[in-house]
Short mmCIF file of C-alpha atoms and ligand atoms in Angstrom, two decimals:
data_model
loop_
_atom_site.label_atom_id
_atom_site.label_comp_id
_atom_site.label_asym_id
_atom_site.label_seq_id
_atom_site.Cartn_x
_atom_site.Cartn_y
_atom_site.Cartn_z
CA UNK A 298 6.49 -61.78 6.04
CA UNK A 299 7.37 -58.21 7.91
CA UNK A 300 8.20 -55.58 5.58
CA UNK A 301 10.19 -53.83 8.85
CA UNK A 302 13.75 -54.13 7.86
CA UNK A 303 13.78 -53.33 4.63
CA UNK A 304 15.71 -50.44 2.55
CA UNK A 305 14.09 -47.36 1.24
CA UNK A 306 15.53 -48.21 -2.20
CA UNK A 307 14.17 -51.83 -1.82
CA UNK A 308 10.89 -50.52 -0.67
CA UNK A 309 10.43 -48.40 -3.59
CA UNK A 310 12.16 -50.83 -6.58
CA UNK A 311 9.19 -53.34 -5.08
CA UNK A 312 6.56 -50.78 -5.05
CA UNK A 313 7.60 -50.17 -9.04
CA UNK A 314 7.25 -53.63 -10.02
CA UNK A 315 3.87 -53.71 -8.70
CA UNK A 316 3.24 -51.35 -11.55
CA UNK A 317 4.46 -52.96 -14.99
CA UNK A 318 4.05 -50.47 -16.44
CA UNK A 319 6.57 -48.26 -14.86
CA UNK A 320 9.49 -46.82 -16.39
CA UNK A 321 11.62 -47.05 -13.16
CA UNK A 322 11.73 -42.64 -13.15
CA UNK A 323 10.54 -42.32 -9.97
CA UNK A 324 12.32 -45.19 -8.59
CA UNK A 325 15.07 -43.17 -9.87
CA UNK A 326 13.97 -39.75 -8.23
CA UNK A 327 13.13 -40.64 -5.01
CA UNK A 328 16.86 -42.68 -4.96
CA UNK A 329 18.16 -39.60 -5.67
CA UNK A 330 16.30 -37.89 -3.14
CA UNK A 331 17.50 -40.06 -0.24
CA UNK A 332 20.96 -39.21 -1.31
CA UNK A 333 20.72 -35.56 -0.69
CA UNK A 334 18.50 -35.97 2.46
CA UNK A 335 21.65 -38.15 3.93
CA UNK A 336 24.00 -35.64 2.57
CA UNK A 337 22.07 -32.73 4.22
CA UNK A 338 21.46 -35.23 7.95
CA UNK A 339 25.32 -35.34 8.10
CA UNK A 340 25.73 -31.50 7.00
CA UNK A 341 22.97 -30.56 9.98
CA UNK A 342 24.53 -32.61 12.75
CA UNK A 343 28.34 -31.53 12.18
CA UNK A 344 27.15 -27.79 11.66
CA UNK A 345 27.99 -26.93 15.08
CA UNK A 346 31.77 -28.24 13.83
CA UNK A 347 32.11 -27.48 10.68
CA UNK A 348 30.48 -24.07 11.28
CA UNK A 349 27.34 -23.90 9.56
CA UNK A 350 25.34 -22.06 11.56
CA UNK A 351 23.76 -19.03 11.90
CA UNK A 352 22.69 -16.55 9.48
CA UNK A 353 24.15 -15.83 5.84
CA UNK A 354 23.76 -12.42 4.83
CA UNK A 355 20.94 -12.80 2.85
CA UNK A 356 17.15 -13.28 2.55
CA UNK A 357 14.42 -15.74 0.69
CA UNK A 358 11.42 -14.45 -1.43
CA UNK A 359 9.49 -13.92 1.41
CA UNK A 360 11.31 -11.65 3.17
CA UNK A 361 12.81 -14.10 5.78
CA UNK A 362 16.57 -14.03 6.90
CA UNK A 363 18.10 -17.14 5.63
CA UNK A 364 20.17 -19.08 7.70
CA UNK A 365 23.95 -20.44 6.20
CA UNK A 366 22.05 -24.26 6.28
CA UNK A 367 18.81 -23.01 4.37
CA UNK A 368 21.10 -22.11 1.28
CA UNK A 369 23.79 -25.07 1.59
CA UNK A 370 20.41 -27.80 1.78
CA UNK A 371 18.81 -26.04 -0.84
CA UNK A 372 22.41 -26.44 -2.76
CA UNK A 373 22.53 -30.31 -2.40
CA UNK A 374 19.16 -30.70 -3.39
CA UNK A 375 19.22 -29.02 -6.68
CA UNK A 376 22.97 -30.84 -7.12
CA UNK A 377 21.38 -34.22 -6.53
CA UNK A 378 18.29 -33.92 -8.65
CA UNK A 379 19.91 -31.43 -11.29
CA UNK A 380 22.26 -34.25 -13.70
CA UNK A 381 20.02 -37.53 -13.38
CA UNK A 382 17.64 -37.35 -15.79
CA UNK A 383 14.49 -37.63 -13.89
CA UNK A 384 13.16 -34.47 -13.31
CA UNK A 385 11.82 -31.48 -15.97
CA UNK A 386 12.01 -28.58 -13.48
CA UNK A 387 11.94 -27.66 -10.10
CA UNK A 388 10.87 -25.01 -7.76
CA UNK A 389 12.65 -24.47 -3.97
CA UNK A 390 11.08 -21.93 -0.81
CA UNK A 391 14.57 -20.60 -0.85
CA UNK A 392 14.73 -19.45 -4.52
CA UNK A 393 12.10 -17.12 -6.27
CA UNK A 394 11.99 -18.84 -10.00
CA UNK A 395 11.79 -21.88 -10.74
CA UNK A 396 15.07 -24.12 -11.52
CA UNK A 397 15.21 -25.35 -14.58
CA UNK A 398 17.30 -28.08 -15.53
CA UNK A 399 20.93 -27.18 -17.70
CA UNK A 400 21.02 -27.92 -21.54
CA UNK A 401 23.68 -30.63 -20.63
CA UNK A 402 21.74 -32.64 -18.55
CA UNK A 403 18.68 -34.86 -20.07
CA UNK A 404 15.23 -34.06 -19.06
CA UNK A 405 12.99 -36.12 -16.70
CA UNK A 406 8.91 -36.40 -16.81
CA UNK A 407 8.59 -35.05 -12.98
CA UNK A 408 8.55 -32.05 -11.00
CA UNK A 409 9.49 -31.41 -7.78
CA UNK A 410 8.93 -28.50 -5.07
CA UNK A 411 10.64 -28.54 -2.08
CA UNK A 412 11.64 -26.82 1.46
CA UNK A 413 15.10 -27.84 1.62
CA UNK A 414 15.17 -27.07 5.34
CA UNK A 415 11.92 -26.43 7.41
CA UNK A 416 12.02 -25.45 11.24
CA UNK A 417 15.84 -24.11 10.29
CA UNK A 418 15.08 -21.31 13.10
CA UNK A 419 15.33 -24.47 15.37
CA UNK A 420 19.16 -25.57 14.11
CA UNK A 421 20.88 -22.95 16.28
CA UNK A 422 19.02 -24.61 19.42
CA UNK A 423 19.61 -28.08 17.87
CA UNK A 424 16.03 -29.15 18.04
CA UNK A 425 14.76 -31.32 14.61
CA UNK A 426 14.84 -29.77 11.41
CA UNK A 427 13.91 -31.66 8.49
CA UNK A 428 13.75 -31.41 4.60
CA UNK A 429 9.79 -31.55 2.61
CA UNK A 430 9.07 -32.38 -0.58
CA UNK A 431 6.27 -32.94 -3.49
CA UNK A 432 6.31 -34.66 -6.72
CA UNK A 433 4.38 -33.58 -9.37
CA UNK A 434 3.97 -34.99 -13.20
CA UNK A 435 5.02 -32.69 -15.70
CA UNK A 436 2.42 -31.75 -18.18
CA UNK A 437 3.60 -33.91 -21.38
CA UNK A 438 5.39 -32.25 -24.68
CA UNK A 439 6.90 -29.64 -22.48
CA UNK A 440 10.59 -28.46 -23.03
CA UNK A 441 10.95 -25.34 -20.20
CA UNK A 442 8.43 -26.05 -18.02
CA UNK A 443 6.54 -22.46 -16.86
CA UNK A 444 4.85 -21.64 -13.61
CA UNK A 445 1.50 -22.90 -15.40
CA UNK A 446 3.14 -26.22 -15.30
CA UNK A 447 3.78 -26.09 -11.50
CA UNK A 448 -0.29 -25.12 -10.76
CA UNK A 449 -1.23 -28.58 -10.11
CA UNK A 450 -3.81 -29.05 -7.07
CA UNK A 451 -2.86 -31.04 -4.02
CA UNK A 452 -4.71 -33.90 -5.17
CA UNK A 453 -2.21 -34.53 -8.52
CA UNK A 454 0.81 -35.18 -6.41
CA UNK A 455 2.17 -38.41 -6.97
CA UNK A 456 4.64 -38.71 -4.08
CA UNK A 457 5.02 -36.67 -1.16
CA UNK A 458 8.06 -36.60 1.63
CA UNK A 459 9.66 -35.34 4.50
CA UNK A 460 12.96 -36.43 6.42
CA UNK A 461 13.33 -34.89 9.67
CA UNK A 462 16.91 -34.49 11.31
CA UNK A 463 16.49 -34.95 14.56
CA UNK A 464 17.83 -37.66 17.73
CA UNK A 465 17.18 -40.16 14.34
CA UNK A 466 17.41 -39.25 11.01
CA UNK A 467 14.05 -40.50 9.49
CA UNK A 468 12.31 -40.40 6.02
CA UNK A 469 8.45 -40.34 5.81
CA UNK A 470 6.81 -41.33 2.56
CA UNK A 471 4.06 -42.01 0.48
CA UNK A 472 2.86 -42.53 -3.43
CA UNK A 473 -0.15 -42.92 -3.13
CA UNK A 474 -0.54 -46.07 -1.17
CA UNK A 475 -0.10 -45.61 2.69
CA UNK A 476 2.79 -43.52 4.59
CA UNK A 477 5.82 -45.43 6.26
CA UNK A 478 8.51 -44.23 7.97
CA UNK A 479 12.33 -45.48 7.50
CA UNK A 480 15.13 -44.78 9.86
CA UNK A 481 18.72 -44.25 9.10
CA UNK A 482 21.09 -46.50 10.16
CA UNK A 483 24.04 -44.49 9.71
CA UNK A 484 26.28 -47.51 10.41
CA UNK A 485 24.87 -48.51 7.06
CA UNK A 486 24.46 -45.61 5.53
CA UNK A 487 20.65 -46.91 4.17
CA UNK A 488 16.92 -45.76 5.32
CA UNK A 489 15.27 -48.87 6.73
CA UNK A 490 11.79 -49.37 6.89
CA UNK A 491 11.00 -49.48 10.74
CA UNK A 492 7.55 -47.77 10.90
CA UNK A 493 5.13 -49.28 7.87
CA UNK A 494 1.45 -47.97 7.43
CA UNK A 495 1.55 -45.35 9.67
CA UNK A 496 -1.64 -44.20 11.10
CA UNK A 497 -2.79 -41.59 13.13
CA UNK A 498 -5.34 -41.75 15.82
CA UNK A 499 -8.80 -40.59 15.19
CA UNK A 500 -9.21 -38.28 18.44
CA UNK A 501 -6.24 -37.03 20.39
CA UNK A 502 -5.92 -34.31 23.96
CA UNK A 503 -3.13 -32.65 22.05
CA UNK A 504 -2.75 -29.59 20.33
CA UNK A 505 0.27 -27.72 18.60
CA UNK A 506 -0.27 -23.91 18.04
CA UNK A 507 1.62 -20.95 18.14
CA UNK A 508 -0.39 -19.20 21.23
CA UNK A 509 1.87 -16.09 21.16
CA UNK A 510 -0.55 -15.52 17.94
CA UNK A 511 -4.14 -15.47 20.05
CA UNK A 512 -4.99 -12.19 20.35
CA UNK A 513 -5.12 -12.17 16.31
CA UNK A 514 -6.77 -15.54 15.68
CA UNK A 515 -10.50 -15.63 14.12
CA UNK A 516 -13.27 -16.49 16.24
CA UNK A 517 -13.43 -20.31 15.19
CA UNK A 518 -9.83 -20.94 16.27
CA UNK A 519 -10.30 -18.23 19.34
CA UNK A 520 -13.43 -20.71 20.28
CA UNK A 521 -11.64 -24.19 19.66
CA UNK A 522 -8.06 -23.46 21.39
CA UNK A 523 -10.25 -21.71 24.59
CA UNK A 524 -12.33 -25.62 24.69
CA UNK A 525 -9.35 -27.10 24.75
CA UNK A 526 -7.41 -24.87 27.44
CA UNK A 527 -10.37 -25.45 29.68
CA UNK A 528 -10.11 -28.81 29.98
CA UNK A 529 -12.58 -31.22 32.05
CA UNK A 530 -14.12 -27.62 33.44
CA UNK A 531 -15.34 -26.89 30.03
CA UNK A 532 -17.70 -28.43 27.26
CA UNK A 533 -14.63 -31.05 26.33
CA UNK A 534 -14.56 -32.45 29.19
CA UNK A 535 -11.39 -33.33 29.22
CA UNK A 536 -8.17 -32.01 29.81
CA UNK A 537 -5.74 -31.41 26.50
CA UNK A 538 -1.56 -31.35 26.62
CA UNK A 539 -0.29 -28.69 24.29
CA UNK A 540 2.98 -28.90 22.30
CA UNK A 541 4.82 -26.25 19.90
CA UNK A 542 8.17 -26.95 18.03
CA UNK A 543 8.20 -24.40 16.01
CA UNK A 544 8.86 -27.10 13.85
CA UNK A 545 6.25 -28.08 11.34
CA UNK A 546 8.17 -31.72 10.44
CA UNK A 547 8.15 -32.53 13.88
CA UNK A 548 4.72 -31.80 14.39
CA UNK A 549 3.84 -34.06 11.49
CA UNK A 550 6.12 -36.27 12.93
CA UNK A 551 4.51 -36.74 16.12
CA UNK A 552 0.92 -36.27 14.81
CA UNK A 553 1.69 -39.39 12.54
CA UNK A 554 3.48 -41.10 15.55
CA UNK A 555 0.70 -40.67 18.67
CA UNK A 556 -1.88 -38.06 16.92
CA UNK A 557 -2.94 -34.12 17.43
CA UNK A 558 -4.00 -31.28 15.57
CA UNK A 559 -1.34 -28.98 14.71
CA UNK A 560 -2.83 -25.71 13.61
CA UNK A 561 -1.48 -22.29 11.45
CA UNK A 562 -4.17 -20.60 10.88
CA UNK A 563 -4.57 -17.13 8.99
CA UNK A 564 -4.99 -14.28 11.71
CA UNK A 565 -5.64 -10.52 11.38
CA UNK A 566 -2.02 -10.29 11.14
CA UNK A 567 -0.64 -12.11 8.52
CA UNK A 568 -4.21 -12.69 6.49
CA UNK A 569 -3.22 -10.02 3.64
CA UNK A 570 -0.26 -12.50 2.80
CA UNK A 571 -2.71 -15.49 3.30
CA UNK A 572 -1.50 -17.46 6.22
CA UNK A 573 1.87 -18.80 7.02
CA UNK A 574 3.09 -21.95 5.98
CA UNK A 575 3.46 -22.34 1.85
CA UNK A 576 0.94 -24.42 -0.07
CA UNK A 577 2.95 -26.08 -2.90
CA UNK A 578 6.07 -27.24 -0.58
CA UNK A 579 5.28 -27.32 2.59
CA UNK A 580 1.14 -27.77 3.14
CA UNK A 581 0.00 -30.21 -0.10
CA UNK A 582 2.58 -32.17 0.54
CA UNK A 583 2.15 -32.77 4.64
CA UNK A 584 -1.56 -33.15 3.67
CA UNK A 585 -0.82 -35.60 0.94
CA UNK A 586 0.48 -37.71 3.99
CA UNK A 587 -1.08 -36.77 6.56
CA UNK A 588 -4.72 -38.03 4.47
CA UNK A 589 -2.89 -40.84 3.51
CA UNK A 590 -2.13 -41.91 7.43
CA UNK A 591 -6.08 -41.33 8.04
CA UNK A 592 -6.05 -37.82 9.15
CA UNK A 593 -7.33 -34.28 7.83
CA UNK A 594 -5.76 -31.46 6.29
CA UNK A 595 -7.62 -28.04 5.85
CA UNK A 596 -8.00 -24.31 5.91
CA UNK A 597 -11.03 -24.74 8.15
CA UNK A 598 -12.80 -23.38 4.69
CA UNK A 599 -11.53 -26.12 2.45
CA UNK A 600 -9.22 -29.53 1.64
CA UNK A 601 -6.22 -27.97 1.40
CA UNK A 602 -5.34 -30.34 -1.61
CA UNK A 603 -8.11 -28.78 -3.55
CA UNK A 604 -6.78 -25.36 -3.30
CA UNK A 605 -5.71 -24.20 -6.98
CA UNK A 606 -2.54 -22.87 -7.20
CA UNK A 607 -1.36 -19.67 -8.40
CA UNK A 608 1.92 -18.92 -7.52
CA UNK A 609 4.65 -21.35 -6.08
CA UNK A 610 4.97 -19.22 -2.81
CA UNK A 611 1.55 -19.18 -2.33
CA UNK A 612 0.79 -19.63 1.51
CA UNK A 613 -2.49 -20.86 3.11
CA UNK A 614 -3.76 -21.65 6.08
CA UNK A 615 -3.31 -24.75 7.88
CA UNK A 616 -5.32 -26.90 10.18
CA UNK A 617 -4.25 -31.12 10.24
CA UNK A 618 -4.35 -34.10 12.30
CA UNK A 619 -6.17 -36.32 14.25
CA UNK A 620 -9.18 -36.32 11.98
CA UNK A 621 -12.19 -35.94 14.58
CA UNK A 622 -10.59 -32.69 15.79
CA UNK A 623 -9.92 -31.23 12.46
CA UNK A 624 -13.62 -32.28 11.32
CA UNK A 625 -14.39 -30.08 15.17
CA UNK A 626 -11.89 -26.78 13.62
CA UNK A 627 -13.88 -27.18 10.28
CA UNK A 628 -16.92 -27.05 11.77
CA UNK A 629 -16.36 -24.07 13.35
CA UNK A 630 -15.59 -22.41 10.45
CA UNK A 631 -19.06 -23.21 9.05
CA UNK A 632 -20.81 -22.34 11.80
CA UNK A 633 -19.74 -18.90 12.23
CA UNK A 634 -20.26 -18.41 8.46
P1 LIG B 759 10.56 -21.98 9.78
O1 LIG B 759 10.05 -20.62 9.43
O2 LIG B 759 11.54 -21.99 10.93
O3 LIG B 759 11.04 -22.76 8.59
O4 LIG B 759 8.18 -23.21 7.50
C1 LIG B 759 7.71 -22.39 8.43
C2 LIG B 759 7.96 -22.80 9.87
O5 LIG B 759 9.28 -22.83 10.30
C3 LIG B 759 7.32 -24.15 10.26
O6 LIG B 759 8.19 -25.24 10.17
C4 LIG B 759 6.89 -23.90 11.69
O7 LIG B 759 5.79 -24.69 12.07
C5 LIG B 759 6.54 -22.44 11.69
O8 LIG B 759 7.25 -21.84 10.61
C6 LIG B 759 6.94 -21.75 12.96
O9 LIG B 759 6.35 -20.50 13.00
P2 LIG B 759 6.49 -19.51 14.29
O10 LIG B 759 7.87 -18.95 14.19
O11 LIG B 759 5.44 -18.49 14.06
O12 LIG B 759 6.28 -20.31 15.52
#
């Protein structure tokens, strides 16, 4: 029988009893996590009303200007996940320590990192935003978890997520097992299961990078993006489409949906802080997926899920995708070495 059709929380109650030896916790978390994701969806698409947008008068750890939505999303996550019991800590791009949960609340074995609002320089524009996050275990016998507890690599995440708010509010997942996609019927108010086992194409003509950044790149991604923009006249020999959201969940999005290579990579400009895009919330947990869904994720030097962490704002370089292109990136790397 079809899967397609079902709920989120029936997807992952089934998943669970597969497992007997569960203790239903992250049944529990990631039911808690689809309630703030359909909290923040309605909160993003009446902004414009209610007036949430634009900037509040403040910035993130990073330096960046945060906008009104960055703070309220990162509000209803850490109000959803905070009281329930399921979680021992977590850590958020728009805070600089980690969260820890209050003395009133009981503790949880899991911990979570999350960007409560990627792409939010896209809400003003109303273009899709969308919400990632990562679910480690906590190491066991651990009261306040520290930052030590946090510096897991890639590869220990148990779950991984994104739900992008965009014409359709959608939830990507995966534990392990496969990534599928769930829709949400607002009419409803539930996720439904309407893309299962996604997978993403092998080889692709498509490419997503920020070009405004060439004159800066290295010579591998100088040499790759130059194949590409010459098309059948050059040693491709074929022509590529190029696409830029400024967006990183809808790049996954569409990578997972008809394939690509979407591509940060470090550049003489930003290499002192290590690339762009963060590593614990934003690029293990798109790589978690995006392997899962048959693709590649790398920093053209390594698997980006073998990176060891060593500081929850860590950022990295990012190459993912279509796997015979990011295999081509990679190589590039090597040969230049
Ligand atoms: P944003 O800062 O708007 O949250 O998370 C970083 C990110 O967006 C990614 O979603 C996106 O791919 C990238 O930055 C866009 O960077 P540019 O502004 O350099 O294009």
């Amino acid at each position: 029988m079809s899967d397609i059709g079902k709920s989120v929380i029936q997807y992952i109650v089934e998943q669970q009893r597969a497992h007997p030896d569960a203790s239903g916790d992250l049944s529990g978390l990631l039911s808690d996590i689809v309630s703030a994701c359909k909290k923040i969806s309605h909160l993003v698409s009446r902004s414009g009303i209610i007036g949430l947008g634009g900037y509040a008068d403040s910035e993130n750890i990073q330096g960046e200007a945060q906008k009104k939505l960055d703070i309220i999303s990162n509000d209803v996550m850490v109000d959803h996940l905070k009281w329930t019991g399921h979680l021992a800590a977590m850590a958020s791009e728009e805070i600089e320590d980690l969260i820890q949960i209050p003395g009133k609340f009981p503790k949880g074995k899991y911990l979570i990192c999350f960007d409560p609002l990627d792409g939010s320089s896209n809400i003003d524009i109303n273009l899709t935003v969308g919400t990632i996050f990562s679910i480690l275990r906590c190491p066991e016998g651990n009261g306040t978890p520290t930052l030590k507890d946090f510096m897991q690599k890639g590869t220990e995440q148990v779950c991984a997520g994104f739900c992008i708010y965009g014409p359709s509010t959608m939830l990507i997942l995966t534990i392990g097992n496969g990534v599928n996609g769930f829709t949400l019927d607002r009419d409803v108010g539930e996720f439904i299961l309407t893309h299962p086992n996604m997978r993403i194409p092998r080889d692709t003509a498509e490419f997503a990078i920020n070009m405004s950044n060439q004159r800066f790149w290295q010579p591998p991604i100088q040499r790759y993006v130059d194949e590409c923009v010459r098309g059948t006249e050059g040693v491709r020999e074929k022509n590529f489409n190029m696409r830029w959201n400024a967006s990183m969940v809808a790049e996954v999005y569409r990578i997972l949906t008809r394939g690509g290579i979407f591509l940060y990579p470090s550049d003489s400009k930003i290499a002192k802080q290590g690339g762009k895009l963060r590593l614990m919330y934003e690029a293990n947990p798109m790589s978690f997926i995006v392997e899962q869904a048959d693709g590649l994720s790398s920093t053209g030097l390594e698997r980006i899920m073998e990176i060891q962490p060593k500081d929850i704002h860590q950022r990295v370089p990012v190459i993912l995708g279509s796997r015979a292109e990011v295999e081509r990136v990679v190589r590039y790397h090597s040969e230049k070495a």
